[in-house]
PDB file of C-alpha atoms in Angstrom:
ATOM      1  CA  UNK A1334       0.000   0.000   0.000  1.00 91.00           C
ATOM      2  CA  UNK A1335       1.574   3.262  -1.128  1.00 97.00           C
ATOM      3  CA  UNK A1336       1.542   6.500   0.850  1.00 98.00           C
ATOM      4  CA  UNK A1337       2.085   9.858  -0.809  1.00 98.00           C
ATOM      5  CA  UNK A1338       3.708  12.791   0.954  1.00 98.00           C
ATOM      6  CA  UNK A1339       3.447  16.148  -0.793  1.00 98.00           C
ATOM      7  CA  UNK A1340       6.252  18.429   0.340  1.00 98.00           C
ATOM      8  CA  UNK A1341       5.167  22.019  -0.167  1.00 98.00           C
ATOM      9  CA  UNK A1342       7.590  24.899   0.147  1.00 97.00           C
ATOM     10  CA  UNK A1343       5.557  27.945   1.170  1.00 97.00           C
ATOM     11  CA  UNK A1344       4.677  30.747  -1.226  1.00 97.00           C
ATOM     12  CA  UNK A1345       6.609  34.034  -1.447  1.00 96.00           C
ATOM     13  CA  UNK A1346       6.803  35.976   1.822  1.00 95.00           C
ATOM     14  CA  UNK A1347       8.180  39.392   2.835  1.00 93.00           C
ATOM     15  CA  UNK A1348      11.933  39.624   3.402  1.00 86.00           C
ATOM     16  CA  UNK A1349      11.495  41.444   6.723  1.00 83.00           C
ATOM     17  CA  UNK A1350       9.589  40.612   9.870  1.00 82.00           C
ATOM     18  CA  UNK A1351       9.341  38.012  12.573  1.00 86.00           C
ATOM     19  CA  UNK A1352       9.857  34.410  11.538  1.00 85.00           C
ATOM     20  CA  UNK A1353       6.599  33.088  12.950  1.00 91.00           C
ATOM     21  CA  UNK A1354       4.303  35.862  11.755  1.00 93.00           C
ATOM     22  CA  UNK A1355       5.550  36.824   8.281  1.00 93.00           C
ATOM     23  CA  UNK A1356       2.646  36.256   5.912  1.00 96.00           C
ATOM     24  CA  UNK A1357       2.637  36.260   2.133  1.00 98.00           C
ATOM     25  CA  UNK A1358       3.442  38.945  -0.435  1.00 97.00           C
ATOM     26  CA  UNK A1359       1.007  39.738  -3.260  1.00 97.00           C
ATOM     27  CA  UNK A1360       3.010  37.308  -5.414  1.00 97.00           C
ATOM     28  CA  UNK A1361       2.724  34.734  -2.629  1.00 97.00           C
ATOM     29  CA  UNK A1362      -1.045  35.157  -2.460  1.00 97.00           C
ATOM     30  CA  UNK A1363      -1.234  34.434  -6.192  1.00 96.00           C
ATOM     31  CA  UNK A1364       0.897  31.323  -5.622  1.00 96.00           C
ATOM     32  CA  UNK A1365      -1.679  29.975  -3.159  1.00 98.00           C
ATOM     33  CA  UNK A1366      -4.126  29.557  -6.058  1.00 97.00           C
ATOM     34  CA  UNK A1367      -1.681  27.422  -8.048  1.00 96.00           C
ATOM     35  CA  UNK A1368      -0.843  25.285  -4.993  1.00 98.00           C
ATOM     36  CA  UNK A1369      -4.554  24.787  -4.382  1.00 98.00           C
ATOM     37  CA  UNK A1370      -5.309  23.860  -8.010  1.00 97.00           C
ATOM     38  CA  UNK A1371      -2.423  21.388  -8.247  1.00 97.00           C
ATOM     39  CA  UNK A1372      -3.184  19.657  -4.957  1.00 98.00           C
ATOM     40  CA  UNK A1373      -6.971  19.546  -5.389  1.00 97.00           C
ATOM     41  CA  UNK A1374      -6.389  17.194  -8.332  1.00 96.00           C
ATOM     42  CA  UNK A1375      -4.405  14.857  -6.048  1.00 97.00           C
ATOM     43  CA  UNK A1376      -7.341  14.036  -3.738  1.00 96.00           C
ATOM     44  CA  UNK A1377      -5.515  14.914  -0.520  1.00 98.00           C
ATOM     45  CA  UNK A1378      -6.523  13.182   2.732  1.00 98.00           C
ATOM     46  CA  UNK A1379      -4.618  15.242   5.313  1.00 98.00           C
ATOM     47  CA  UNK A1380      -2.911  18.637   5.461  1.00 98.00           C
ATOM     48  CA  UNK A1381      -0.217  19.397   8.028  1.00 98.00           C
ATOM     49  CA  UNK A1382       1.898  22.507   8.341  1.00 98.00           C
ATOM     50  CA  UNK A1383       4.671  24.324  10.061  1.00 98.00           C
ATOM     51  CA  UNK A1384       3.285  26.768  12.648  1.00 97.00           C
ATOM     52  CA  UNK A1385       4.780  29.709  10.726  1.00 97.00           C
ATOM     53  CA  UNK A1386       2.066  31.849   9.149  1.00 97.00           C
ATOM     54  CA  UNK A1387       3.513  31.793   5.608  1.00 97.00           C
ATOM     55  CA  UNK A1388       3.375  27.980   5.570  1.00 98.00           C
ATOM     56  CA  UNK A1389      -0.176  27.724   6.913  1.00 98.00           C
ATOM     57  CA  UNK A1390      -1.456  30.429   4.556  1.00 98.00           C
ATOM     58  CA  UNK A1391       0.021  28.499   1.611  1.00 98.00           C
ATOM     59  CA  UNK A1392      -2.339  25.544   2.232  1.00 98.00           C
ATOM     60  CA  UNK A1393      -5.291  27.183   4.027  1.00 98.00           C
ATOM     61  CA  UNK A1394      -7.302  27.713   0.834  1.00 98.00           C
ATOM     62  CA  UNK A1395      -6.750  24.074  -0.174  1.00 98.00           C
ATOM     63  CA  UNK A1396      -7.944  22.944   3.251  1.00 98.00           C
ATOM     64  CA  UNK A1397     -11.088  25.051   3.008  1.00 98.00           C
ATOM     65  CA  UNK A1398     -11.902  23.856  -0.513  1.00 97.00           C
ATOM     66  CA  UNK A1399     -11.572  20.154   0.370  1.00 97.00           C
ATOM     67  CA  UNK A1400     -13.224  20.456   3.786  1.00 97.00           C
ATOM     68  CA  UNK A1401     -10.118  19.784   5.876  1.00 96.00           C
ATOM     69  CA  UNK A1402      -8.401  21.492   8.788  1.00 97.00           C
ATOM     70  CA  UNK A1403      -4.710  22.346   8.677  1.00 98.00           C
ATOM     71  CA  UNK A1404      -3.001  20.405  11.460  1.00 98.00           C
ATOM     72  CA  UNK A1405      -0.079  22.343  12.942  1.00 98.00           C
ATOM     73  CA  UNK A1406       3.121  20.562  13.942  1.00 98.00           C
ATOM     74  CA  UNK A1407       5.660  22.685  15.796  1.00 96.00           C
ATOM     75  CA  UNK A1408       8.498  20.417  14.692  1.00 96.00           C
ATOM     76  CA  UNK A1409       7.872  21.290  11.024  1.00 97.00           C
ATOM     77  CA  UNK A1410       9.056  24.874  11.622  1.00 93.00           C
ATOM     78  CA  UNK A1411      12.078  26.091   9.701  1.00 89.00           C
ATOM     79  CA  UNK A1412      15.528  25.339  11.008  1.00 89.00           C
ATOM     80  CA  UNK A1413      16.531  27.766  13.760  1.00 82.00           C
ATOM     81  CA  UNK A1414      19.610  29.572  12.452  1.00 81.00           C
ATOM     82  CA  UNK A1415      19.869  32.222  15.163  1.00 74.00           C
ATOM     83  CA  UNK A1416      18.228  33.126  18.450  1.00 65.00           C
ATOM     84  CA  UNK A1417      16.884  36.350  16.870  1.00 69.00           C
ATOM     85  CA  UNK A1418      13.168  36.315  16.092  1.00 62.00           C
ATOM     86  CA  UNK A1419      13.526  38.402  12.937  1.00 61.00           C
ATOM     87  CA  UNK A1420      14.573  37.042   9.570  1.00 65.00           C
ATOM     88  CA  UNK A1421      18.268  37.162   8.767  1.00 69.00           C
ATOM     89  CA  UNK A1422      19.262  38.876   5.533  1.00 74.00           C
ATOM     90  CA  UNK A1423      20.183  36.597   2.629  1.00 76.00           C
ATOM     91  CA  UNK A1424      23.771  37.846   2.842  1.00 84.00           C
ATOM     92  CA  UNK A1425      23.943  36.671   6.474  1.00 81.00           C
ATOM     93  CA  UNK A1426      21.966  33.484   5.946  1.00 81.00           C
ATOM     94  CA  UNK A1427      23.580  31.989   2.825  1.00 88.00           C
ATOM     95  CA  UNK A1428      27.056  31.449   4.358  1.00 89.00           C
ATOM     96  CA  UNK A1429      25.390  29.721   7.342  1.00 87.00           C
ATOM     97  CA  UNK A1430      23.354  27.469   5.059  1.00 91.00           C
ATOM     98  CA  UNK A1431      26.394  26.535   2.985  1.00 93.00           C
ATOM     99  CA  UNK A1432      28.463  25.788   6.082  1.00 92.00           C
ATOM    100  CA  UNK A1433      25.591  23.723   7.508  1.00 92.00           C
ATOM    101  CA  UNK A1434      25.471  21.505   4.438  1.00 94.00           C
ATOM    102  CA  UNK A1435      29.247  21.013   4.673  1.00 94.00           C
ATOM    103  CA  UNK A1436      29.093  20.249   8.402  1.00 94.00           C
ATOM    104  CA  UNK A1437      25.835  18.626   9.568  1.00 92.00           C
ATOM    105  CA  UNK A1438      26.548  19.514  13.216  1.00 94.00           C
ATOM    106  CA  UNK A1439      27.356  23.227  12.639  1.00 92.00           C
ATOM    107  CA  UNK A1440      25.190  25.830  14.368  1.00 86.00           C
ATOM    108  CA  UNK A1441      25.529  29.222  15.951  1.00 81.00           C
ATOM    109  CA  UNK A1442      25.365  29.360  19.746  1.00 81.00           C
ATOM    110  CA  UNK A1443      21.805  28.737  20.909  1.00 82.00           C
ATOM    111  CA  UNK A1444      20.618  27.771  17.425  1.00 85.00           C
ATOM    112  CA  UNK A1445      20.090  24.403  15.749  1.00 92.00           C
ATOM    113  CA  UNK A1446      22.210  22.244  13.423  1.00 93.00           C
ATOM    114  CA  UNK A1447      20.993  20.486  10.277  1.00 95.00           C
ATOM    115  CA  UNK A1448      21.305  17.221  12.184  1.00 96.00           C
ATOM    116  CA  UNK A1449      19.068  18.422  15.028  1.00 96.00           C
ATOM    117  CA  UNK A1450      16.529  19.925  12.638  1.00 96.00           C
ATOM    118  CA  UNK A1451      16.362  16.774  10.495  1.00 97.00           C
ATOM    119  CA  UNK A1452      15.872  14.579  13.573  1.00 98.00           C
ATOM    120  CA  UNK A1453      12.789  16.465  14.796  1.00 97.00           C
ATOM    121  CA  UNK A1454      11.246  16.677  11.328  1.00 97.00           C
ATOM    122  CA  UNK A1455      11.871  13.050  10.367  1.00 98.00           C
ATOM    123  CA  UNK A1456      10.167  11.891  13.560  1.00 98.00           C
ATOM    124  CA  UNK A1457       7.005  13.675  12.387  1.00 98.00           C
ATOM    125  CA  UNK A1458       7.300  12.327   8.837  1.00 98.00           C
ATOM    126  CA  UNK A1459       7.841   8.745  10.008  1.00 98.00           C
ATOM    127  CA  UNK A1460       4.810   8.935  12.310  1.00 98.00           C
ATOM    128  CA  UNK A1461       2.689  10.303   9.457  1.00 98.00           C
ATOM    129  CA  UNK A1462       3.792   7.408   7.246  1.00 98.00           C
ATOM    130  CA  UNK A1463       2.583   4.958   9.901  1.00 97.00           C
ATOM    131  CA  UNK A1464      -0.631   6.635  11.053  1.00 98.00           C
ATOM    132  CA  UNK A1465      -1.745   7.677   7.561  1.00 98.00           C
ATOM    133  CA  UNK A1466      -0.500   4.680   5.592  1.00 98.00           C
ATOM    134  CA  UNK A1467      -2.135   4.459   2.182  1.00 98.00           C
ATOM    135  CA  UNK A1468      -3.183   8.117   2.227  1.00 98.00           C
ATOM    136  CA  UNK A1469      -2.126  11.367   0.593  1.00 98.00           C
ATOM    137  CA  UNK A1470      -0.629  13.848   3.041  1.00 98.00           C
ATOM    138  CA  UNK A1471       0.449  17.446   2.391  1.00 98.00           C
ATOM    139  CA  UNK A1472       3.294  18.883   4.482  1.00 98.00           C
ATOM    140  CA  UNK A1473       3.540  22.664   4.147  1.00 98.00           C
ATOM    141  CA  UNK A1474       6.934  23.774   5.336  1.00 96.00           C
ATOM    142  CA  UNK A1475      10.156  25.605   4.459  1.00 96.00           C
ATOM    143  CA  UNK A1476      13.086  25.169   2.068  1.00 95.00           C
ATOM    144  CA  UNK A1477      15.797  23.972   4.433  1.00 95.00           C
ATOM    145  CA  UNK A1478      13.687  21.600   6.488  1.00 96.00           C
ATOM    146  CA  UNK A1479      12.038  20.222   3.330  1.00 98.00           C
ATOM    147  CA  UNK A1480      15.491  19.581   1.855  1.00 98.00           C
ATOM    148  CA  UNK A1481      16.686  17.918   5.064  1.00 97.00           C
ATOM    149  CA  UNK A1482      13.668  15.589   5.164  1.00 98.00           C
ATOM    150  CA  UNK A1483      14.001  14.659   1.500  1.00 98.00           C
ATOM    151  CA  UNK A1484      17.776  14.284   1.868  1.00 98.00           C
ATOM    152  CA  UNK A1485      17.257  11.800   4.691  1.00 98.00           C
ATOM    153  CA  UNK A1486      15.859   9.393   2.096  1.00 97.00           C
ATOM    154  CA  UNK A1487      18.092  10.327  -0.853  1.00 97.00           C
ATOM    155  CA  UNK A1488      21.379  12.264  -0.643  1.00 95.00           C
ATOM    156  CA  UNK A1489      20.758  13.951  -3.995  1.00 97.00           C
ATOM    157  CA  UNK A1490      18.486  16.336  -2.063  1.00 98.00           C
ATOM    158  CA  UNK A1491      21.203  18.570  -0.692  1.00 97.00           C
ATOM    159  CA  UNK A1492      22.448  22.130  -1.046  1.00 97.00           C
ATOM    160  CA  UNK A1493      22.185  22.273  -4.859  1.00 97.00           C
ATOM    161  CA  UNK A1494      18.601  21.037  -4.672  1.00 97.00           C
ATOM    162  CA  UNK A1495      17.784  23.600  -1.967  1.00 96.00           C
ATOM    163  CA  UNK A1496      19.212  26.473  -4.003  1.00 95.00           C
ATOM    164  CA  UNK A1497      17.034  25.501  -6.975  1.00 96.00           C
ATOM    165  CA  UNK A1498      13.681  25.283  -5.200  1.00 96.00           C
ATOM    166  CA  UNK A1499      11.045  27.922  -5.857  1.00 96.00           C
ATOM    167  CA  UNK A1500       8.316  29.629  -3.836  1.00 96.00           C
ATOM    168  CA  UNK A1501       6.020  27.781  -3.970  1.00 97.00           C
ATOM    169  CA  UNK A1502       7.335  24.348  -4.794  1.00 97.00           C
ATOM    170  CA  UNK A1503       5.693  20.924  -4.539  1.00 98.00           C
ATOM    171  CA  UNK A1504       7.264  17.444  -4.537  1.00 98.00           C
ATOM    172  CA  UNK A1505       5.206  14.255  -4.466  1.00 98.00           C
ATOM    173  CA  UNK A1506       7.094  11.550  -2.574  1.00 98.00           C
ATOM    174  CA  UNK A1507       5.852   7.993  -3.049  1.00 98.00           C
ATOM    175  CA  UNK A1508       6.491   5.612  -0.144  1.00 98.00           C
ATOM    176  CA  UNK A1509       6.028   1.921   0.479  1.00 97.00           C
ATOM    177  CA  UNK A1510       5.981   1.752   4.287  1.00 95.00           C
ATOM    178  CA  UNK A1511       9.079   3.810   5.268  1.00 95.00           C
ATOM    179  CA  UNK A1512      10.891   3.327   1.941  1.00 97.00           C
ATOM    180  CA  UNK A1513      10.967   6.149  -0.596  1.00 98.00           C
ATOM    181  CA  UNK A1514      10.198   4.806  -4.072  1.00 98.00           C
ATOM    182  CA  UNK A1515      10.227   7.961  -6.163  1.00 98.00           C
ATOM    183  CA  UNK A1516       9.861  11.741  -6.151  1.00 98.00           C
ATOM    184  CA  UNK A1517       8.110  13.899  -8.724  1.00 98.00           C
ATOM    185  CA  UNK A1518       8.130  17.681  -8.872  1.00 97.00           C
ATOM    186  CA  UNK A1519       4.622  19.046  -9.462  1.00 97.00           C
ATOM    187  CA  UNK A1520       5.539  22.727  -9.915  1.00 84.00           C
ATOM    188  CA  UNK A1521       7.436  23.970 -12.931  1.00 63.00           C
ATOM    189  CA  UNK A1522       9.654  26.759 -11.609  1.00 52.00           C
TER     190      UNK A1522
END
């Protein structure tokens, strides 16, 4: 019995603001429609999301249209790069991301490593694969954590993959029990 996990990278969000409460830009709001249209065709059974507003807003319209609730999982939040609540600039963030993919245990003081982030997220994914076996589950989350979860099953999902994802982005992962069989990208960036 196959289970399908749809990894959704959230739609475009403002560059400034607090991590948890940044919503979507006008471009991001337009992206919600395409996410909804693509995933409605998939006959989704369950929608889960990071607690960050931009991730939940990306799948809220889908949930409403198919009569579902968005289930929030704290451990699907983006990797914690710094103890600051506001978003780091790309010029600050990119060197940290690159170093993190070179050294899985690297983190700034008080923050989280790729290894720690992957561990918390994979626990959620593995539980979903058991409790929703044979179903189609959407996970709305963020670029780094999505890459870490996908990379757990196949090392080709690493830094180069991360740098080529779009906002939004959708990957359908086909599983047999806990084994990844294949991945298909559903968004053409």
